[in-house]
mmCIF file of C-alpha atoms and ligand atoms in Angstrom:
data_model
loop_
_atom_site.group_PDB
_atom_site.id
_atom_site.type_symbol
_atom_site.label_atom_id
_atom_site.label_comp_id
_atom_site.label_asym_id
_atom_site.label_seq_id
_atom_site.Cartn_x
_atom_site.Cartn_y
_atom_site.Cartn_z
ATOM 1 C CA UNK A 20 0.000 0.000 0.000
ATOM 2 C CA UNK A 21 0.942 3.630 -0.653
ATOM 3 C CA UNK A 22 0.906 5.015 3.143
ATOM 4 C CA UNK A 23 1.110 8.305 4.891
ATOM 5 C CA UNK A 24 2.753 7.717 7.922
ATOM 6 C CA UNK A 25 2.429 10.632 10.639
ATOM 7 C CA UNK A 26 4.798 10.688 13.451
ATOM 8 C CA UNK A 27 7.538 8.946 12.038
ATOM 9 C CA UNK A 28 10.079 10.694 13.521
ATOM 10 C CA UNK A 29 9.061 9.613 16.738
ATOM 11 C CA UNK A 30 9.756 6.164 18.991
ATOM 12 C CA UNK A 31 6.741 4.049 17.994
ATOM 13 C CA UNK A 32 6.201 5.333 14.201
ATOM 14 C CA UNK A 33 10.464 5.041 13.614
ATOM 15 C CA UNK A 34 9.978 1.426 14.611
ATOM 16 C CA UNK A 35 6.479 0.943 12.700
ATOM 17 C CA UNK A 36 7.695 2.158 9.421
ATOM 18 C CA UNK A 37 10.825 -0.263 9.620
ATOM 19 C CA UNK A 38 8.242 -2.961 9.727
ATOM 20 C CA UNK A 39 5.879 -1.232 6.895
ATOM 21 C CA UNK A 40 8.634 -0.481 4.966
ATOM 22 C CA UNK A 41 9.971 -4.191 5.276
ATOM 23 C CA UNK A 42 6.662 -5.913 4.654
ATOM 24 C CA UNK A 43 7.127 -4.127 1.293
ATOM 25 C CA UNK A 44 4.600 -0.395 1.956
ATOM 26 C CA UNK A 45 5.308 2.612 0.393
ATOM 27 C CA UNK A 46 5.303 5.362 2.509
ATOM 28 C CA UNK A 47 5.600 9.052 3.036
ATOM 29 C CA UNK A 48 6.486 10.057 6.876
ATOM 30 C CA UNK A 49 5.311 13.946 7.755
ATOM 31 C CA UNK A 50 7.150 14.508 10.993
ATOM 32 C CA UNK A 51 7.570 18.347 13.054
ATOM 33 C CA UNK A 52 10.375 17.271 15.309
ATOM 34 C CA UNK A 53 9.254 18.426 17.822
ATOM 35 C CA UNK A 54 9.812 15.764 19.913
ATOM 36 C CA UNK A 55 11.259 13.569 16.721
ATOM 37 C CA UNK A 56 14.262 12.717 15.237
ATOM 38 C CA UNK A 57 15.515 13.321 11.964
ATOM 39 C CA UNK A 58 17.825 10.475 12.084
ATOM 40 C CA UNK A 59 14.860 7.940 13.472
ATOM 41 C CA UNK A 60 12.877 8.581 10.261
ATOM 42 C CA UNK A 61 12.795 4.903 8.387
ATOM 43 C CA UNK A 62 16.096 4.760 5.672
ATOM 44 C CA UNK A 63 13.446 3.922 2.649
ATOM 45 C CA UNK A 64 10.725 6.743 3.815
ATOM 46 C CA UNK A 65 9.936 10.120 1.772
ATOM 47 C CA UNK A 66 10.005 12.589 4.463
ATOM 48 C CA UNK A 67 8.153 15.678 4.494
ATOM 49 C CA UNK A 68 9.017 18.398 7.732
ATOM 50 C CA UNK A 69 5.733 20.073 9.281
ATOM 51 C CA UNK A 70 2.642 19.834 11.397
ATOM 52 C CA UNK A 71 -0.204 17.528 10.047
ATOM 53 C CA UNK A 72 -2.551 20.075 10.128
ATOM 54 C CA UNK A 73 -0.382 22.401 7.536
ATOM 55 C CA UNK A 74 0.977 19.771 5.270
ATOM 56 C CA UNK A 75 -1.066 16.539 5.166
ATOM 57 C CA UNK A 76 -3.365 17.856 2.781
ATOM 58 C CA UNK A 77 -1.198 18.798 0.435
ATOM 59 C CA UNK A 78 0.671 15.563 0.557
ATOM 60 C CA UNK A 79 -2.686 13.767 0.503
ATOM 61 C CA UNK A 80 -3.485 15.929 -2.259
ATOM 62 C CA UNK A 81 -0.415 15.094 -4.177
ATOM 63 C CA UNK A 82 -0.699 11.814 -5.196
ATOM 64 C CA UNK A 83 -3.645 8.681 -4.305
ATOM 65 C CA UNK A 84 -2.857 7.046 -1.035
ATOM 66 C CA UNK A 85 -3.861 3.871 0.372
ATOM 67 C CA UNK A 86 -4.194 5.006 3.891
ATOM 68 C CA UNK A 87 -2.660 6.754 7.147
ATOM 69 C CA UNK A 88 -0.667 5.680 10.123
ATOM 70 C CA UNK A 89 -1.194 7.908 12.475
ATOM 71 C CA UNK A 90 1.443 8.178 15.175
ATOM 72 C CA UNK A 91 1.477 12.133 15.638
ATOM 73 C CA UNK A 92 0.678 13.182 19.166
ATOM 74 C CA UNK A 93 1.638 14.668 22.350
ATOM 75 C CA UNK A 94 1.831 11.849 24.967
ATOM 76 C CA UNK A 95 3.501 12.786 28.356
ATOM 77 C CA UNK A 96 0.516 12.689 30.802
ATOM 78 C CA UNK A 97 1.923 15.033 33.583
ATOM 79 C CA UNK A 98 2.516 17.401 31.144
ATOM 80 C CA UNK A 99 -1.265 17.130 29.725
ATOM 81 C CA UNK A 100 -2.316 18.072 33.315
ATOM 82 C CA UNK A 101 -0.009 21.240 33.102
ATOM 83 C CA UNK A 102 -0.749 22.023 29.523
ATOM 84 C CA UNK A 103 -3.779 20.912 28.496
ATOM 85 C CA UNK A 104 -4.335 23.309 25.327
ATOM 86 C CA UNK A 105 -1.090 21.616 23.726
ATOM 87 C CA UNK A 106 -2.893 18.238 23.643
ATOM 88 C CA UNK A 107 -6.265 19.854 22.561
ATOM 89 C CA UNK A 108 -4.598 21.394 19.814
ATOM 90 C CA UNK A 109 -1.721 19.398 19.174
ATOM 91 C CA UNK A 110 -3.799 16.172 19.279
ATOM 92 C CA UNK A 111 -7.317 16.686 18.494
ATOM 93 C CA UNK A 112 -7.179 19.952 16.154
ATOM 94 C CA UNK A 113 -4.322 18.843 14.128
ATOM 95 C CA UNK A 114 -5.961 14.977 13.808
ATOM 96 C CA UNK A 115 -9.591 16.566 13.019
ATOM 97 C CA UNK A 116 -7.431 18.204 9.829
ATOM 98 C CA UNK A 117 -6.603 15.117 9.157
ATOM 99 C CA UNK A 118 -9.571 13.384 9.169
ATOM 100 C CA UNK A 119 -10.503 16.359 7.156
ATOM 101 C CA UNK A 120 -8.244 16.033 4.399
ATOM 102 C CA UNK A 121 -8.424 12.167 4.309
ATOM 103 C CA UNK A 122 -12.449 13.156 3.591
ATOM 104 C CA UNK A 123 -11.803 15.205 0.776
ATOM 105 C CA UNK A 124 -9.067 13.304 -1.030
ATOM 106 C CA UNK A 125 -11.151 9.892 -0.513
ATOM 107 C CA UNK A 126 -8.052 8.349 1.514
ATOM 108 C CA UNK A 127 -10.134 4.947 2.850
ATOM 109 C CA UNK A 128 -8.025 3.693 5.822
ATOM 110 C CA UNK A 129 -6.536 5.024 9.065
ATOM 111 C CA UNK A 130 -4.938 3.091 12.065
ATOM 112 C CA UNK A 131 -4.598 5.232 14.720
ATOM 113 C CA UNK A 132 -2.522 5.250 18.222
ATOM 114 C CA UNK A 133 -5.154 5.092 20.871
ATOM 115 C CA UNK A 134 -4.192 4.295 24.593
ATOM 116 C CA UNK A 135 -4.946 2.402 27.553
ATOM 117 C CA UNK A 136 -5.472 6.105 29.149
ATOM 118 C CA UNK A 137 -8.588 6.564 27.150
ATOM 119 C CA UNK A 138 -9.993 3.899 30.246
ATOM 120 C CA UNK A 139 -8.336 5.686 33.347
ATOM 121 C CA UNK A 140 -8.704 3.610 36.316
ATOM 122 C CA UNK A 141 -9.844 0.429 35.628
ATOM 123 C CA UNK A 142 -12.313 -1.068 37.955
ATOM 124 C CA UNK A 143 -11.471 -5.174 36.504
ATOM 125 C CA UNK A 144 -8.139 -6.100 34.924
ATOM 126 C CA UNK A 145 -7.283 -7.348 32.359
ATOM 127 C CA UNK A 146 -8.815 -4.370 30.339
ATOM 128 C CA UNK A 147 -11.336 -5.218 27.669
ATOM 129 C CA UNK A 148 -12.134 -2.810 25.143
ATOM 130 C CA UNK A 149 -15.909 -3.013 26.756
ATOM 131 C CA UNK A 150 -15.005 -1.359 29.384
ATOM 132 C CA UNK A 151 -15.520 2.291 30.603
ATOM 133 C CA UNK A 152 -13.612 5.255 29.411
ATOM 134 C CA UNK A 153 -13.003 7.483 31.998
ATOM 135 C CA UNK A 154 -9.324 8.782 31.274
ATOM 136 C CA UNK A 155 -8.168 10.484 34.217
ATOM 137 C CA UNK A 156 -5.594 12.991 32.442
ATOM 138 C CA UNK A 157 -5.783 15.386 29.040
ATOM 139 C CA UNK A 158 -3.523 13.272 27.237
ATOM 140 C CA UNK A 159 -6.388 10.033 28.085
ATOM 141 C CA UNK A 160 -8.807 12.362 27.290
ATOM 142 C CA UNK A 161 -7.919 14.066 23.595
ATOM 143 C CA UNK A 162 -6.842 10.192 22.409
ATOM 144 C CA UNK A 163 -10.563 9.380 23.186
ATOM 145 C CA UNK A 164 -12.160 12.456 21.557
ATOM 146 C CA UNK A 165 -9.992 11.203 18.822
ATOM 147 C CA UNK A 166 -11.621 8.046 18.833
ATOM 148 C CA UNK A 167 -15.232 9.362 19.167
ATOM 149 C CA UNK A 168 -14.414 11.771 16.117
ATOM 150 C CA UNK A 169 -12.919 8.574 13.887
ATOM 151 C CA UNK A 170 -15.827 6.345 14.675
ATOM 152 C CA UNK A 171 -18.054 9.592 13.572
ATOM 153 C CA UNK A 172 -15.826 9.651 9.887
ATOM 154 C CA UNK A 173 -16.587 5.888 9.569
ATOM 155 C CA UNK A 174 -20.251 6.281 10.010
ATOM 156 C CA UNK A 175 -21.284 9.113 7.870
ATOM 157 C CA UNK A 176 -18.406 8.849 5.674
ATOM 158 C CA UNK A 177 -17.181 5.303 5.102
ATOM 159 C CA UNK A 178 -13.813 5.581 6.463
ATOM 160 C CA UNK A 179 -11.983 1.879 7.315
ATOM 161 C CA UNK A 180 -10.458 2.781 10.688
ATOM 162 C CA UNK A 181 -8.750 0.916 13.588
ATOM 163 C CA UNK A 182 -7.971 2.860 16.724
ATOM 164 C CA UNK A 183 -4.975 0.355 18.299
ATOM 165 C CA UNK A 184 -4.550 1.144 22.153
ATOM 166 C CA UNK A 185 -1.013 0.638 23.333
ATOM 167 C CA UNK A 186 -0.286 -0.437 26.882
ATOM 168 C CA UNK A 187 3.399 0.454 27.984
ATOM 169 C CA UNK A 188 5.476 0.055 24.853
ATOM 170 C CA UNK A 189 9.367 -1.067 25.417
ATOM 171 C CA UNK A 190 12.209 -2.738 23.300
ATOM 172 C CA UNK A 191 13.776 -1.763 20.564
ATOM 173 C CA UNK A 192 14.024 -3.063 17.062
ATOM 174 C CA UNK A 193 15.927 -2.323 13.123
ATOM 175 C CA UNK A 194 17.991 0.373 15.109
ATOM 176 C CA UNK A 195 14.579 2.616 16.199
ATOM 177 C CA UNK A 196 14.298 2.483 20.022
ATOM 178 C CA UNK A 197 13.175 5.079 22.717
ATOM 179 C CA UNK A 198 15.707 8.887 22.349
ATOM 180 C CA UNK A 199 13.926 10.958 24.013
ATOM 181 C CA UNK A 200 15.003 14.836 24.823
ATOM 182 C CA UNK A 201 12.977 14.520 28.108
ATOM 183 C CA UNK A 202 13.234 11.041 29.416
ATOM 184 C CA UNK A 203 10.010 10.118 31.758
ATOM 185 C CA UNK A 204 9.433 6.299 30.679
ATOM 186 C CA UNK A 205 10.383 3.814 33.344
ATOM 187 C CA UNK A 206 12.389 0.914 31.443
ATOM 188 C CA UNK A 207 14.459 3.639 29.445
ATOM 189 C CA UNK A 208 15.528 5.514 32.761
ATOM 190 C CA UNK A 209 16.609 2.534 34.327
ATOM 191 C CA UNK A 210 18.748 1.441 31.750
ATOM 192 C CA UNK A 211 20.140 4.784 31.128
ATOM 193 C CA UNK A 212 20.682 4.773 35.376
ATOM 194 C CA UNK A 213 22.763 1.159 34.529
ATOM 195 C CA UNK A 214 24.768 3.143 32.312
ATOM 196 C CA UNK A 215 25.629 6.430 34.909
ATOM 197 C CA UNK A 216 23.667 9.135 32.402
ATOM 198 C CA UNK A 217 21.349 9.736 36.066
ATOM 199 C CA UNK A 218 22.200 8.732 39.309
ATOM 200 C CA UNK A 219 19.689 6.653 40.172
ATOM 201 C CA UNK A 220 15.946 5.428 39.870
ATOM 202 C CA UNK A 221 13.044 6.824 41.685
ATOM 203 C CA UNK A 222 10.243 4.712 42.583
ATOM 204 C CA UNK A 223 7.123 6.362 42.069
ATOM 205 C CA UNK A 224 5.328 5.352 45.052
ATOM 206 C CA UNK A 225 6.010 2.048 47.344
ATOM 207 C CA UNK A 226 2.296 2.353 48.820
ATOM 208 C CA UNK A 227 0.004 1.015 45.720
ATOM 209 C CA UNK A 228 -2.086 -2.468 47.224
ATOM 210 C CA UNK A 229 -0.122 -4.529 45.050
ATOM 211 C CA UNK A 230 2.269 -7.728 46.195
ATOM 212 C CA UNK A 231 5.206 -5.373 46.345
ATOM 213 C CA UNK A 232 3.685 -2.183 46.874
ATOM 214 C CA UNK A 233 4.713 -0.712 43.201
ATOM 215 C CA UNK A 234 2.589 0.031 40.105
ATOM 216 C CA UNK A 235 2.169 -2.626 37.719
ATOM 217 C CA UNK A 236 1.775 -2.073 34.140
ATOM 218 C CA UNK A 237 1.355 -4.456 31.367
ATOM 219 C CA UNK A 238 4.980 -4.224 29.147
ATOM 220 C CA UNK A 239 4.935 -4.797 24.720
ATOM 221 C CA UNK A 240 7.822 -5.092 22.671
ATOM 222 C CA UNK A 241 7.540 -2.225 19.924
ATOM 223 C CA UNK A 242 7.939 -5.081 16.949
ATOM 224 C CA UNK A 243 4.878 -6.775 18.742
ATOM 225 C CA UNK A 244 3.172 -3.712 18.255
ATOM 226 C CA UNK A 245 4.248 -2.620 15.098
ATOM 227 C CA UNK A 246 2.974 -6.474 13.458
ATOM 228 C CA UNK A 247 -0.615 -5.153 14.942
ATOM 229 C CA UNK A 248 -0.443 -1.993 12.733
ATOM 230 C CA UNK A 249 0.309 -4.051 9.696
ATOM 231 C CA UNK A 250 -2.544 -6.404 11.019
ATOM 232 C CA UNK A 251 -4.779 -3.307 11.439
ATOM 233 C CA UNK A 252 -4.197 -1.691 7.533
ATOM 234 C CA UNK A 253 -5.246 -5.256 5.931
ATOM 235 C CA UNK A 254 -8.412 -5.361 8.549
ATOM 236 C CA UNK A 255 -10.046 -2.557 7.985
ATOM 237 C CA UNK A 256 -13.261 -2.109 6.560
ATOM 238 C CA UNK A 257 -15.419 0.644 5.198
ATOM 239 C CA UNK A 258 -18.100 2.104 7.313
ATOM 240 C CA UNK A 259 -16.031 0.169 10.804
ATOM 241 C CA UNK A 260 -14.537 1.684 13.423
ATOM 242 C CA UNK A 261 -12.548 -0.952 15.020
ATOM 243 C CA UNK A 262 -10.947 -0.986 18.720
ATOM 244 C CA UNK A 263 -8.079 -3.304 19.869
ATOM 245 C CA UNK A 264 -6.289 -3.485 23.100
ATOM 246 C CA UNK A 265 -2.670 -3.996 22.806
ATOM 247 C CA UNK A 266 -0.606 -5.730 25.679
ATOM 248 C CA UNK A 267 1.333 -9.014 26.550
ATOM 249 C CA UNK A 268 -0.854 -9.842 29.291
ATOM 250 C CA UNK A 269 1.475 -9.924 31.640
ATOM 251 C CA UNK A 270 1.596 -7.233 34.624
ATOM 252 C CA UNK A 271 4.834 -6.095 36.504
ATOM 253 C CA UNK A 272 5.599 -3.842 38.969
ATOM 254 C CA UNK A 273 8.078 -1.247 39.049
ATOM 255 C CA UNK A 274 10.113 -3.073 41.603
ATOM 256 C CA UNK A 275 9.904 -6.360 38.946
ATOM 257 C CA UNK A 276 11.248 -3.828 36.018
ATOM 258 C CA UNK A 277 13.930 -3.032 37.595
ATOM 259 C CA UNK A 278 15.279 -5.717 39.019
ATOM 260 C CA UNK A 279 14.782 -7.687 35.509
ATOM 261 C CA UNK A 280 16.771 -4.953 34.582
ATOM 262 C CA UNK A 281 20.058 -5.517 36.598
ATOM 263 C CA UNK A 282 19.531 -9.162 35.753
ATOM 264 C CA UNK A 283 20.094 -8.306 31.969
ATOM 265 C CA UNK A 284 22.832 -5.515 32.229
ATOM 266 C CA UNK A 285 24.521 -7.293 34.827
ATOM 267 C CA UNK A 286 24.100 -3.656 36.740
ATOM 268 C CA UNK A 287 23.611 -2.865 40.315
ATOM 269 C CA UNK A 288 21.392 -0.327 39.850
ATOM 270 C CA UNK A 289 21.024 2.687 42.665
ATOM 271 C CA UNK A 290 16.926 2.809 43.564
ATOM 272 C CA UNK A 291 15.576 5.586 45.325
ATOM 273 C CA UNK A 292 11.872 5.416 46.959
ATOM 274 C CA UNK A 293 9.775 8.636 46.109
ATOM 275 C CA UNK A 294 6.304 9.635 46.489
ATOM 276 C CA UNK A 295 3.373 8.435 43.815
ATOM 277 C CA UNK A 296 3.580 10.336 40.620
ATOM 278 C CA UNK A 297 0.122 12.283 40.224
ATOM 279 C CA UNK A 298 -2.597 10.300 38.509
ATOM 280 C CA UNK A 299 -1.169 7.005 37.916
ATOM 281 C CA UNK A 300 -3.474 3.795 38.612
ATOM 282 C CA UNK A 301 -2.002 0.880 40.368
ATOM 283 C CA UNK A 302 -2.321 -1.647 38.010
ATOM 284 C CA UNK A 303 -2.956 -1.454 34.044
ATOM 285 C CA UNK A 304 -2.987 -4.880 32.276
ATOM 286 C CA UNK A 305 -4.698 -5.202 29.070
ATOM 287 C CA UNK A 306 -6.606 -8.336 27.657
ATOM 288 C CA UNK A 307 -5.479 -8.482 24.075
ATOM 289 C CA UNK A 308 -8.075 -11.695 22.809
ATOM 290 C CA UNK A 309 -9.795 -9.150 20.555
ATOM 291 C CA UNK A 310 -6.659 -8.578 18.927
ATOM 292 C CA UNK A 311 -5.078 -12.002 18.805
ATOM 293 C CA UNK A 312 -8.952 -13.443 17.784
ATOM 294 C CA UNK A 313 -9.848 -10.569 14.809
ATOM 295 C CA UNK A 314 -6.378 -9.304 13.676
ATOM 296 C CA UNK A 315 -4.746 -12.869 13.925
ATOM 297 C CA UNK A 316 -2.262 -10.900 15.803
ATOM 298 C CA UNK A 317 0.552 -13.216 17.436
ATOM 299 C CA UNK A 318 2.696 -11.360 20.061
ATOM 300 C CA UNK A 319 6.006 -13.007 20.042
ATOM 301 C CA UNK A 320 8.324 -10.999 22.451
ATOM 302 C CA UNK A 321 6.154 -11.103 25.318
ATOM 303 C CA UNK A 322 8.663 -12.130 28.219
ATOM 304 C CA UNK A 323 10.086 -8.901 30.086
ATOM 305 C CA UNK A 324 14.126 -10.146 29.482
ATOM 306 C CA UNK A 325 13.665 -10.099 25.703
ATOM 307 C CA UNK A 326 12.070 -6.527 26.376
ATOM 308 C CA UNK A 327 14.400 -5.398 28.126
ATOM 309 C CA UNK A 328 17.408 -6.476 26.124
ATOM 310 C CA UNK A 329 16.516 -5.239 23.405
ATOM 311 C CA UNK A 330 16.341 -2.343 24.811
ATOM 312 C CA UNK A 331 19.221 -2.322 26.652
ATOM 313 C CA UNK A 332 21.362 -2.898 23.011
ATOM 314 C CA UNK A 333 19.408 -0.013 21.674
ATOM 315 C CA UNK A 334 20.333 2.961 24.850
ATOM 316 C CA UNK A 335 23.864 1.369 25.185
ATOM 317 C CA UNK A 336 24.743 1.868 21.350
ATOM 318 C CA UNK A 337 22.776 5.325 21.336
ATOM 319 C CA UNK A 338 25.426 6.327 24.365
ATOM 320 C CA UNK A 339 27.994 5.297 22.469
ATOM 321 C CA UNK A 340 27.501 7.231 19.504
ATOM 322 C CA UNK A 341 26.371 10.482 21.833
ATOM 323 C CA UNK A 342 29.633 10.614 23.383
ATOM 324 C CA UNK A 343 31.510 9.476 20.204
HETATM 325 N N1 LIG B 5 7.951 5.065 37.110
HETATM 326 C C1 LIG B 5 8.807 5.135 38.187
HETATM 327 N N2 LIG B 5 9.948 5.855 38.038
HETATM 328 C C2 LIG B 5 10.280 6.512 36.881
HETATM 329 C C3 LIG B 5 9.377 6.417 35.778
HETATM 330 C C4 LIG B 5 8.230 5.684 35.935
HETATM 331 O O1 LIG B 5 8.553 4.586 39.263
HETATM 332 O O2 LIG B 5 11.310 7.171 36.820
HETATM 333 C C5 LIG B 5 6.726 4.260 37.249
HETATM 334 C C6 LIG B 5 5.477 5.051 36.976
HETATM 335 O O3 LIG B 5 5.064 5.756 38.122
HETATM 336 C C7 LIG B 5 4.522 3.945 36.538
HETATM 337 C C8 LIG B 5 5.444 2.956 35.829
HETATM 338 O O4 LIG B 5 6.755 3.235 36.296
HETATM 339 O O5 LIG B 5 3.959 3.328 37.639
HETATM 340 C C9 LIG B 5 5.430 3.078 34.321
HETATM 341 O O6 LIG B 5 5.629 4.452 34.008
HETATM 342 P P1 LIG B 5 5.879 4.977 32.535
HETATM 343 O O7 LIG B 5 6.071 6.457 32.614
HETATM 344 O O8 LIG B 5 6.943 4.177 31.873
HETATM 345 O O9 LIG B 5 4.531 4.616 31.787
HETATM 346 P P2 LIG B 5 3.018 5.009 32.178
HETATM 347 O O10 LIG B 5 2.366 3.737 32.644
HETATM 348 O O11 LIG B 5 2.930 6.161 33.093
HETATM 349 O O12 LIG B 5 2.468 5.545 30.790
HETATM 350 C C10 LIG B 5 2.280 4.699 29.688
HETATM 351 C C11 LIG B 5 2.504 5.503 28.418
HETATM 352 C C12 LIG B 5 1.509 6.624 28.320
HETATM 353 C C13 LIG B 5 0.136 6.061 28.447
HETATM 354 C C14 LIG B 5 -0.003 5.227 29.680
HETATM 355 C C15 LIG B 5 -1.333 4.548 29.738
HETATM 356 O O13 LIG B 5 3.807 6.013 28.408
HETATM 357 O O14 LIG B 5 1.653 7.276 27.088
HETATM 358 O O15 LIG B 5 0.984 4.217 29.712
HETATM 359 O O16 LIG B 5 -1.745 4.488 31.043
HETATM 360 F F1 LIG B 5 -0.769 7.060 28.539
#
């Protein structure tokens, strides 16, 4: 297919269009950099420098494509809580343009990068796409007016769409992995703690009712993730707004993380205990059968080490070329 991938610049569309790119798609990547690297974008990509909102339509406009990946977003939730208008408009302004020039140019499919936020708390784990929204946070809260506007654009307009919410996305894979500016994503500040860039690990609260008193969340490799997205394009159908959960199953606490993560780098790493970081729930785990039953989907890097590792190869060789 002939794609427009947004976001491509970033962690999870840099490791997506590896895998679109090597399952033979053609695609055009529209990136701002804002929070993106140049250097991430896939080798085999046409890349076009803007905001979605300015420059989709004209790329859209430009030639017939098959569909849209769209990875484009703001996605720190503390700073959704501080800044709310940047997600509003950054995430559900620029992707209504979208959705607007996809309408006028007759594009027929979208995936899209939902989120276990859109359900907030949950009050039953695992997490079935049945169950409530209630997203506690902006960020949880523009991905689902995003959702609400897609399944509107497949109703009146026959758009093919599949809204695919991540759980907490890790690993590495094709030389894409998580290269951040601002670091806030547990597994990659461990392992860049193993490697003396910070001085240590906080623990974001030691008083959640779990076993060890830390937050469990449910970990996917990024290559698990990206096979969904291929998974998703050949899915979709006209007039269908389709919602998967994406996960391994598998909850572990921050505690669990990290020690899986000394056990790979070999690395005593320093912990320090700190108080619970504003709105985080105590334990997200997401039930994926609707994925692995519709899409066919097949996760095959569920276990934390292989995680981990992977991403542990990606941060040490990024350090190395940093201070190269
Ligand atoms: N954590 C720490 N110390 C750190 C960083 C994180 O203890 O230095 C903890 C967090 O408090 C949380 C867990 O590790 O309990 C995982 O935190 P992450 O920041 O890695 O991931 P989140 O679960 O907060 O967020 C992820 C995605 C979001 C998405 C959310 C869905 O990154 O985009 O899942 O709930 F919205």
């Amino acid at each position: 297919m002939r794609l427009l991938v947004t976001g491509g610049a970033g962690y999870v569309g840099s490791v997506c269009s590896r895998v679109l790119i090597e399952a033979g798609h053609e695609l055009t990547v529209i990136d701002n950099l804002s929070t993106g690297n140049r250097e991430a974008v896939a080798p085999g990509a046409r890349f076009v420098q803007g905001d979605v909102a300015d420059v989709a339509a004209d790329v859209l406009g430009e030639e017939s494509f098959d569909g849209v990946v769209h990875f484009a977003a703001r996605s720190l939730v503390g700073e959704s809580v501080e800044k709310p208008e940047l997600y509003w408009y950054g995430n559900v302004v620029e992707t209504l343009a979208l959705l607007e020039a996809m309408r006028q140019t007759v594009t027929p499919r979208l995936v899209f990068s939902s989120t276990a936020a859109t359900y907030g708390e949950p009050e039953v784990v695992p997490i079935v796409e049945s169950a409530p929204t209630r997203p506690t946070n902006p960020y949880g809260a523009t991905k689902l007016a995003i959702d609400h506007a897609i399944a509107d654009y497949c109703h009146a307009h026959g758009l093919a769409a599949v809204s695919l919410r991540y759980f907490n996305v890790a690993g590495a894979y094709g030389g894409a992995g998580e290269n951040r500016a601002i670091e806030t994503h547990l597994i990659p500040i461990v392992l860049q703690a193993a490697l003396g860039i910070r001085p240590d690990v906080k623990i974001f609260g030691t008083d959640f009712p779990t076993d060890d008193g830390t937050a469990i969340r449910d970990y996917i490799h990024v290559a698990d993730l990206a096979d969904a997205h291929l998974l998703a394009l050949e899915s979709a159908i006209s007039g269908r707004h389709a919602v998967y959960n994406l996960g391994s199953g598998t909850g572990y606490s921050v505690r669990e993380v990290i020690s899986t993560c000394m056990d790979v780098t070999g690395i005593d790493i320093p912990v320090q205990e700190a108080p619970r970081r504003a709105g985080d729930p105590a334990v997200l785990i997401a039930s994926s059968d609707k994925a692995i039953a519709e899409l066919g989907w097949k996760p095959t890097r569920t276990e934390l080490p292989t995680i981990v590792s992977d991403a542990w190869d990606f941060t040490r060789t990024l350090a190395e070329h940093t201070s190269a």
